[in-house]
CSV table of C-alpha atoms in Angstrom, one decimal:
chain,number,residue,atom,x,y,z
A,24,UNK,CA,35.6,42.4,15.4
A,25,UNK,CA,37.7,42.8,12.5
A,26,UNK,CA,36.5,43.9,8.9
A,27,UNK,CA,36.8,40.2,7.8
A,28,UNK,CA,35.3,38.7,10.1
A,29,UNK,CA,32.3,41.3,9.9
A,30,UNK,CA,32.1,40.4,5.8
A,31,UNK,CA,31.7,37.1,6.2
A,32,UNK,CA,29.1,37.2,9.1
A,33,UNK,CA,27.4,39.4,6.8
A,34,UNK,CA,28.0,36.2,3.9
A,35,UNK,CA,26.6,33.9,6.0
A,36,UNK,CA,23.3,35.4,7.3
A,37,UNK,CA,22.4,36.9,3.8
A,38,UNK,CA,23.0,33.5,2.2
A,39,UNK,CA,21.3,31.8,5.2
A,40,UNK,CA,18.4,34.6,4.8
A,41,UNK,CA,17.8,33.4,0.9
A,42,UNK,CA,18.6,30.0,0.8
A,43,UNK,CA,16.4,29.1,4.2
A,44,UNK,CA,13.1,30.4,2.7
A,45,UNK,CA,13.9,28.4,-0.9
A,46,UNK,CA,14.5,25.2,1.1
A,47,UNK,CA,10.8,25.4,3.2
A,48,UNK,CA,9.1,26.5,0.2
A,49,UNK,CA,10.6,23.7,-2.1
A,50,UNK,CA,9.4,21.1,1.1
A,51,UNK,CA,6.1,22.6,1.0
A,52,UNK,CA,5.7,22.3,-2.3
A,53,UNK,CA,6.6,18.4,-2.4
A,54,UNK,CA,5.0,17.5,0.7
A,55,UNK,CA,3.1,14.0,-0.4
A,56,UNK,CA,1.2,13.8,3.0
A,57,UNK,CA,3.2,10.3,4.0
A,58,UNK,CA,5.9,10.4,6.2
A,59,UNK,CA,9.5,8.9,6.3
A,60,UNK,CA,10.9,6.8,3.9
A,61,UNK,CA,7.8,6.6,2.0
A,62,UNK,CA,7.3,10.5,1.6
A,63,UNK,CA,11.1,10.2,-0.4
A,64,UNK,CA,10.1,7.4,-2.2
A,65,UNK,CA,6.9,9.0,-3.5
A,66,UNK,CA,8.9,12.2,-4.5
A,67,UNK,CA,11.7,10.5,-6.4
A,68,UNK,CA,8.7,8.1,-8.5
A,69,UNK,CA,7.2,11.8,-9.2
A,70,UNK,CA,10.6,13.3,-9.9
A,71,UNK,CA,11.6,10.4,-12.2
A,72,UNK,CA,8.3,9.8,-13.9
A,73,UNK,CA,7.6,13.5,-14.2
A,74,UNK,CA,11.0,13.9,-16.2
A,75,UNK,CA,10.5,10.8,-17.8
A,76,UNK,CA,6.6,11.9,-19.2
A,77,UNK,CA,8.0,15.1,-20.4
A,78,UNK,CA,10.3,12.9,-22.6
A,79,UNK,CA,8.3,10.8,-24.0
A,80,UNK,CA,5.3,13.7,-24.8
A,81,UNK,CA,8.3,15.8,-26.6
A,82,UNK,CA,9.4,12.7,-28.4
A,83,UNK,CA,8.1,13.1,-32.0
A,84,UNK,CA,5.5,9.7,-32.5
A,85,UNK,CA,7.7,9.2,-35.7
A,86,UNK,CA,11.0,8.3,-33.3
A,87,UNK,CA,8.7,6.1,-31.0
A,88,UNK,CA,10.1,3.2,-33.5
A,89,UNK,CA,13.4,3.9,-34.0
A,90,UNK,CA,16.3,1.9,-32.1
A,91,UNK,CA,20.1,2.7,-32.9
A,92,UNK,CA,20.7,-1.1,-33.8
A,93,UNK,CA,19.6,-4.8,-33.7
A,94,UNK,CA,20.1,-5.3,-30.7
A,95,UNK,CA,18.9,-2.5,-28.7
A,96,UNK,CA,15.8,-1.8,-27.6
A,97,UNK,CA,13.4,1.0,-29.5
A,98,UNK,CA,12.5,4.2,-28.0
A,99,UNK,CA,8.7,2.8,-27.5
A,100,UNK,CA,10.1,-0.7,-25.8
A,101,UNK,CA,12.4,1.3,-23.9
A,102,UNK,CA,8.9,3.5,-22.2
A,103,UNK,CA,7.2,0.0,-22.5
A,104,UNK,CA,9.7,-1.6,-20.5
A,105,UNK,CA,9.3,1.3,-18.1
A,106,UNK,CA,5.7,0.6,-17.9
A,107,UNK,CA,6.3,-3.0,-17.4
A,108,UNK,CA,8.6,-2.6,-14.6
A,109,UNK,CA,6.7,0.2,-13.0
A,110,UNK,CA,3.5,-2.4,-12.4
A,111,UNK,CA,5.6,-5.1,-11.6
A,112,UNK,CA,7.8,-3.7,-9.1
A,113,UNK,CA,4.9,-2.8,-6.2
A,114,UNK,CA,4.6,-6.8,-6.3
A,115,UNK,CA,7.6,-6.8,-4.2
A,116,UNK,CA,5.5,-5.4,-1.5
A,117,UNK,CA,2.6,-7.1,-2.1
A,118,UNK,CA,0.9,-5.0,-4.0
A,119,UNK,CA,-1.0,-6.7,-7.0
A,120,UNK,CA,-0.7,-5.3,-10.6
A,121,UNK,CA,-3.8,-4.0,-11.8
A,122,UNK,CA,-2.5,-4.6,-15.9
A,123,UNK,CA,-2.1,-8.0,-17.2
A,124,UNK,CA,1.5,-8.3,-18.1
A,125,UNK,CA,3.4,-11.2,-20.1
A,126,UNK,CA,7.0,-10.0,-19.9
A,127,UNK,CA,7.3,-12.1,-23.6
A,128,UNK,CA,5.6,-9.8,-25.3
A,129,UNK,CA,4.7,-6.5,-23.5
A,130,UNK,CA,7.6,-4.4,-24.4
A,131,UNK,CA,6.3,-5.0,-28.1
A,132,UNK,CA,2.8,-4.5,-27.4
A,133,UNK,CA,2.4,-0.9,-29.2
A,134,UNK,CA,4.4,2.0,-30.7
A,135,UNK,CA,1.5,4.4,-30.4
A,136,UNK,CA,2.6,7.6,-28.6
A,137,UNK,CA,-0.3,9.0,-27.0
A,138,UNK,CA,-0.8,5.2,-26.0
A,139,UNK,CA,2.5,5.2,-24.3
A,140,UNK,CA,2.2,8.7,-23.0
A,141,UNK,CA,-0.8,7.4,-21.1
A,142,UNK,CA,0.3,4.2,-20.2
A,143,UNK,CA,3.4,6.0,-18.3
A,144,UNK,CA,1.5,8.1,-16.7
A,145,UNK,CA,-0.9,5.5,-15.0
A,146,UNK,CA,2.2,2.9,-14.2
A,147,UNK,CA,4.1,6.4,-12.3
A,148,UNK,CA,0.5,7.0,-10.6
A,149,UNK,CA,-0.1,2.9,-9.5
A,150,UNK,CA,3.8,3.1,-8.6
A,151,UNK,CA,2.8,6.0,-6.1
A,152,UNK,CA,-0.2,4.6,-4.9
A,153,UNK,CA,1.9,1.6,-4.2
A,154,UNK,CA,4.0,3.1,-1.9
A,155,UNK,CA,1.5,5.5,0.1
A,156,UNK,CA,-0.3,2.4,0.8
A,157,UNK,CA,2.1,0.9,2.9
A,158,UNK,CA,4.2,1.2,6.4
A,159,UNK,CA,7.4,2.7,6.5
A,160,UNK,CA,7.9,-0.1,8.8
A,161,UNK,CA,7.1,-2.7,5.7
A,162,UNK,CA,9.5,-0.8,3.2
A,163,UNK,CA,11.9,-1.3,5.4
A,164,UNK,CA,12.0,-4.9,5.4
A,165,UNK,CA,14.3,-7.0,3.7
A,166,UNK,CA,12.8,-8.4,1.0
């Protein structure tokens, strides 16, 4: 066995010997309990909504109401819009809304941070619930 050859043996199990222990503890540590499609589904809503909390709880209340133009939506209707489409979506699947919605006038419906904060976090935790409570088999469907 040449010297080369030996190195990159070498290369290969110490990079398998540190990268195999991060992967199984990163799966333990984001094992939902439901299997298949539905265990990546939960993960990415806790991914995104994790990330997405974070923002909104380090986003001074002050900038809840501003909005770079007109047009655009403000930094509260863009969370409320979240929100909205976060209970709405799990409809798709049959799963019924537990918050009254009117799409008219939800977005609109409150610039108060600690409102929204709270309001994220229980549309990411319906969103979840959602999912877990049905088959891989029914996610799969065409809709």
């Amino acid at each position: 066995m040449t010297t080369t050859t030996r190195r990159l043996m070498c290369t290969l199990l110490l990079g398998a010997g540190t990268l195999l222990p991060a992967l199984a503890f990163a799966e333990s540590h984001t094992d939902t309990g439901a299997p298949g499609i539905r265990k990546d589904m939960i993960a990415s809503i806790g991914d995104a909504g994790g990330k997405l909390i974070e923002l909104a709880d380090a986003t001074p209340a002050k900038k809840y109401a501003w909005r770079p133009n007109k047009q655009t939506r403000s930094v509260a209707e863009v969370y409320m819009h979240v929100v909205m489409t976060n209970y709405m979506l799990p409809g798709i699947v049959g799963v019924q809304s537990p918050v009254a919605i009117d799409m008219k006038t939800f977005e609109k419906s409150t610039t108060d941070k600690a409102q929204i904060v709270q309001m994220l976090k229980d549309s990411f935790a319906f969103g979840k619930s959602a999912i877990d409570q049905q088959s891989d088999d029914h996610l799969n469907d065409p809709v």
